Amino acid sequence: MLFRSNGDNGTLNTIKTNLNGRPFQGGKGDTTEAGMRVPLLARWKGKIPAGRVCDDLIDSCDFLPTMCAATGVSPKSMGAQDGVSFLPQLRGEKGHPRPWIYSWYDPRPGHDKERWTRTERFVFDHRWKLYDDGRLYEWAADPRETKPVENDAVRRRLGAA
């Protein structure tokens, strides 16, 4: 099973791959889709259907509740959590996919920030991405975030996320 996950483990910008039939240049350490789109492969014989692809959004905080659900441990026993279990999706069920992900990215924690290493805060869904400074991108159509867009309805929706 393949999910879409977020993280800073994208491919180096010197590497070009093929994504959905189009060339795609990596962007590791960048907050564009090229730096954040990370495949999540899962295999659990007899539990996870083989060959399935799921485009649900998965955040790193979703792993603990998923592991708790898979092992029968109460998530409450692990303390407060922001994560959502994606075990149903692993099993091929609909589940309760996240509508959006909030991300705080600091490429060099504890260091003075140069122009290219600033801390970024943003929220995104499958189509849109809103930064805390108000920049809005339709990253489904502009994965490199080259053209900010104006859409007050989306800005309000994601700003309330």
mmCIF file of C-alpha atoms in Angstrom:
data_model
loop_
_atom_site.group_PDB
_atom_site.id
_atom_site.type_symbol
_atom_site.label_atom_id
_atom_site.label_comp_id
_atom_site.label_asym_id
_atom_site.label_seq_id
_atom_site.Cartn_x
_atom_site.Cartn_y
_atom_site.Cartn_z
ATOM 1 C CA MET A 1 0.000 0.000 0.000
ATOM 2 C CA LEU A 2 1.284 3.473 -0.837
ATOM 3 C CA PHE A 3 0.148 6.602 1.001
ATOM 4 C CA ARG A 4 1.013 10.245 0.622
ATOM 5 C CA SER A 5 2.874 11.425 3.693
ATOM 6 C CA ASN A 6 4.530 14.681 4.604
ATOM 7 C CA GLY A 7 8.047 15.224 5.817
ATOM 8 C CA ASP A 8 11.328 16.794 4.828
ATOM 9 C CA ASN A 9 12.620 13.592 3.292
ATOM 10 C CA GLY A 10 11.997 14.463 -0.322
ATOM 11 C CA THR A 11 14.630 13.664 -2.942
ATOM 12 C CA LEU A 12 17.641 15.875 -3.525
ATOM 13 C CA ASN A 13 17.083 18.655 -6.064
ATOM 14 C CA THR A 14 19.719 17.061 -8.302
ATOM 15 C CA ILE A 15 17.498 13.999 -8.783
ATOM 16 C CA LYS A 16 14.704 13.908 -11.360
ATOM 17 C CA THR A 17 12.063 11.183 -11.286
ATOM 18 C CA ASN A 18 8.762 10.448 -12.970
ATOM 19 C CA LEU A 19 5.576 11.322 -11.051
ATOM 20 C CA ASN A 20 2.275 10.411 -12.664
ATOM 21 C CA GLY A 21 3.818 10.462 -16.125
ATOM 22 C CA ARG A 22 5.603 13.801 -15.792
ATOM 23 C CA PRO A 23 9.182 14.682 -14.858
ATOM 24 C CA PHE A 24 9.563 15.728 -11.243
ATOM 25 C CA GLN A 25 12.675 17.320 -9.736
ATOM 26 C CA GLY A 26 13.396 16.640 -6.072
ATOM 27 C CA GLY A 27 13.463 19.360 -3.432
ATOM 28 C CA LYS A 28 14.733 17.880 -0.156
ATOM 29 C CA GLY A 29 14.630 20.420 2.658
ATOM 30 C CA ASP A 30 12.140 22.601 0.778
ATOM 31 C CA THR A 31 8.537 23.106 1.857
ATOM 32 C CA THR A 32 7.165 22.659 -1.663
ATOM 33 C CA GLU A 33 5.638 19.345 -2.670
ATOM 34 C CA ALA A 34 9.033 18.306 -4.064
ATOM 35 C CA GLY A 35 10.466 18.392 -0.553
ATOM 36 C CA MET A 36 7.455 17.080 1.334
ATOM 37 C CA ARG A 37 5.847 14.373 -0.767
ATOM 38 C CA VAL A 38 7.105 11.178 0.787
ATOM 39 C CA PRO A 39 5.843 7.695 -0.076
ATOM 40 C CA LEU A 40 4.752 5.500 2.797
ATOM 41 C CA LEU A 41 4.909 1.809 1.993
ATOM 42 C CA ALA A 42 3.167 -0.673 4.266
ATOM 43 C CA ARG A 43 3.166 -4.469 4.245
ATOM 44 C CA TRP A 44 1.389 -6.731 6.700
ATOM 45 C CA LYS A 45 0.656 -10.140 5.249
ATOM 46 C CA GLY A 46 -2.981 -11.101 5.607
ATOM 47 C CA LYS A 47 -3.946 -7.649 6.928
ATOM 48 C CA ILE A 48 -3.020 -5.129 4.216
ATOM 49 C CA PRO A 49 -4.259 -5.731 0.665
ATOM 50 C CA ALA A 50 -1.339 -5.885 -1.790
ATOM 51 C CA GLY A 51 -0.971 -3.383 -4.610
ATOM 52 C CA ARG A 52 -3.364 -0.776 -3.222
ATOM 53 C CA VAL A 53 -2.590 2.939 -3.467
ATOM 54 C CA CYS A 54 -4.257 5.425 -1.128
ATOM 55 C CA ASP A 55 -3.891 9.195 -1.545
ATOM 56 C CA ASP A 56 -5.047 10.069 1.983
ATOM 57 C CA LEU A 57 -2.969 12.603 3.879
ATOM 58 C CA ILE A 58 -0.857 11.043 6.640
ATOM 59 C CA ASP A 59 1.096 13.031 9.225
ATOM 60 C CA SER A 60 3.902 11.737 11.445
ATOM 61 C CA CYS A 61 1.698 12.178 14.530
ATOM 62 C CA ASP A 62 -0.674 9.571 13.027
ATOM 63 C CA PHE A 63 1.756 6.693 13.554
ATOM 64 C CA LEU A 64 1.275 6.299 17.320
ATOM 65 C CA PRO A 65 -2.536 6.038 17.214
ATOM 66 C CA THR A 66 -2.234 3.660 14.248
ATOM 67 C CA MET A 67 0.177 1.393 16.118
ATOM 68 C CA CYS A 68 -2.056 1.529 19.193
ATOM 69 C CA ALA A 69 -5.070 0.512 17.100
ATOM 70 C CA ALA A 70 -3.099 -2.314 15.450
ATOM 71 C CA THR A 71 -1.943 -3.720 18.790
ATOM 72 C CA GLY A 72 -5.104 -3.117 20.811
ATOM 73 C CA VAL A 73 -3.444 -0.598 23.148
ATOM 74 C CA SER A 74 -5.598 2.311 24.255
ATOM 75 C CA PRO A 75 -4.312 5.528 22.661
ATOM 76 C CA LYS A 76 -5.352 7.368 25.849
ATOM 77 C CA SER A 77 -2.748 5.369 27.754
ATOM 78 C CA MET A 78 -0.095 7.148 25.678
ATOM 79 C CA GLY A 79 -1.192 10.656 26.722
ATOM 80 C CA ALA A 80 -2.648 13.508 24.688
ATOM 81 C CA GLN A 81 -2.380 13.096 20.917
ATOM 82 C CA ASP A 82 -3.109 15.022 17.776
ATOM 83 C CA GLY A 83 -2.808 11.984 15.537
ATOM 84 C CA VAL A 84 -5.482 10.022 13.714
ATOM 85 C CA SER A 85 -5.243 6.258 13.191
ATOM 86 C CA PHE A 86 -4.958 5.240 9.557
ATOM 87 C CA LEU A 87 -5.315 1.525 10.341
ATOM 88 C CA PRO A 88 -8.677 1.323 8.503
ATOM 89 C CA GLN A 89 -7.045 2.659 5.343
ATOM 90 C CA LEU A 90 -4.229 0.121 5.730
ATOM 91 C CA ARG A 91 -6.870 -2.613 5.810
ATOM 92 C CA GLY A 92 -8.473 -1.248 2.637
ATOM 93 C CA GLU A 93 -11.379 0.447 4.439
ATOM 94 C CA LYS A 94 -12.451 4.090 4.165
ATOM 95 C CA GLY A 95 -11.432 5.167 7.665
ATOM 96 C CA HIS A 96 -11.399 8.790 8.769
ATOM 97 C CA PRO A 97 -8.812 10.514 6.582
ATOM 98 C CA ARG A 98 -7.418 13.869 7.608
ATOM 99 C CA PRO A 99 -8.872 16.802 5.682
ATOM 100 C CA TRP A 100 -5.667 18.825 6.184
ATOM 101 C CA ILE A 101 -2.233 18.826 7.813
ATOM 102 C CA TYR A 102 -0.633 21.645 9.792
ATOM 103 C CA SER A 103 3.137 21.773 9.501
ATOM 104 C CA TRP A 104 5.851 23.672 11.334
ATOM 105 C CA TYR A 105 9.208 23.329 9.636
ATOM 106 C CA ASP A 106 12.490 24.587 11.069
ATOM 107 C CA PRO A 107 15.370 23.449 8.845
ATOM 108 C CA ARG A 108 18.074 24.457 11.316
ATOM 109 C CA PRO A 109 16.719 24.442 14.879
ATOM 110 C CA GLY A 110 18.802 26.449 17.323
ATOM 111 C CA HIS A 111 20.702 28.348 14.616
ATOM 112 C CA ASP A 112 20.415 31.974 13.575
ATOM 113 C CA LYS A 113 18.180 32.054 10.541
ATOM 114 C CA GLU A 114 19.533 33.083 7.196
ATOM 115 C CA ARG A 115 17.151 34.026 4.401
ATOM 116 C CA TRP A 116 17.066 30.450 3.031
ATOM 117 C CA THR A 117 16.589 28.694 6.376
ATOM 118 C CA ARG A 118 13.604 30.469 7.860
ATOM 119 C CA THR A 119 11.038 28.612 9.926
ATOM 120 C CA GLU A 120 7.838 27.973 7.965
ATOM 121 C CA ARG A 121 4.311 27.347 9.240
ATOM 122 C CA PHE A 122 1.553 26.240 6.897
ATOM 123 C CA VAL A 123 -1.582 24.170 6.516
ATOM 124 C CA PHE A 124 -2.402 22.150 3.417
ATOM 125 C CA ASP A 125 -4.935 19.765 1.981
ATOM 126 C CA HIS A 126 -4.823 17.826 -1.290
ATOM 127 C CA ARG A 127 -5.206 20.951 -3.389
ATOM 128 C CA TRP A 128 -4.270 24.074 -1.435
ATOM 129 C CA LYS A 129 -1.461 25.284 0.829
ATOM 130 C CA LEU A 130 -1.661 28.365 3.067
ATOM 131 C CA TYR A 131 1.402 29.817 4.826
ATOM 132 C CA ASP A 132 1.073 31.786 8.047
ATOM 133 C CA ASP A 133 2.242 34.934 6.219
ATOM 134 C CA GLY A 134 -0.819 34.691 3.931
ATOM 135 C CA ARG A 135 0.759 33.138 0.824
ATOM 136 C CA LEU A 136 -1.707 30.737 -0.777
ATOM 137 C CA TYR A 137 -0.829 28.231 -3.489
ATOM 138 C CA GLU A 138 -2.897 25.784 -5.460
ATOM 139 C CA TRP A 139 -0.169 23.214 -5.111
ATOM 140 C CA ALA A 140 -2.089 20.527 -6.979
ATOM 141 C CA ALA A 141 -1.537 22.683 -10.096
ATOM 142 C CA ASP A 142 1.652 24.461 -8.958
ATOM 143 C CA PRO A 143 3.744 21.978 -6.899
ATOM 144 C CA ARG A 144 6.788 24.306 -6.995
ATOM 145 C CA GLU A 145 4.701 27.168 -5.564
ATOM 146 C CA THR A 146 5.718 29.666 -8.202
ATOM 147 C CA LYS A 147 2.430 31.591 -8.482
ATOM 148 C CA PRO A 148 0.594 32.667 -5.297
ATOM 149 C CA VAL A 149 -3.163 32.854 -5.796
ATOM 150 C CA GLU A 150 -5.990 34.834 -4.256
ATOM 151 C CA ASN A 151 -8.953 32.842 -3.007
ATOM 152 C CA ASP A 152 -10.575 34.249 0.105
ATOM 153 C CA ALA A 153 -12.901 31.258 0.589
ATOM 154 C CA VAL A 154 -9.981 28.808 0.651
ATOM 155 C CA ARG A 155 -7.932 31.163 2.809
ATOM 156 C CA ARG A 156 -10.779 31.353 5.355
ATOM 157 C CA ARG A 157 -11.327 27.577 5.294
ATOM 158 C CA LEU A 158 -7.667 26.691 5.768
ATOM 159 C CA GLY A 159 -7.096 29.561 8.179
ATOM 160 C CA ALA A 160 -9.792 28.098 10.409
ATOM 161 C CA ALA A 161 -8.231 24.611 10.221
#
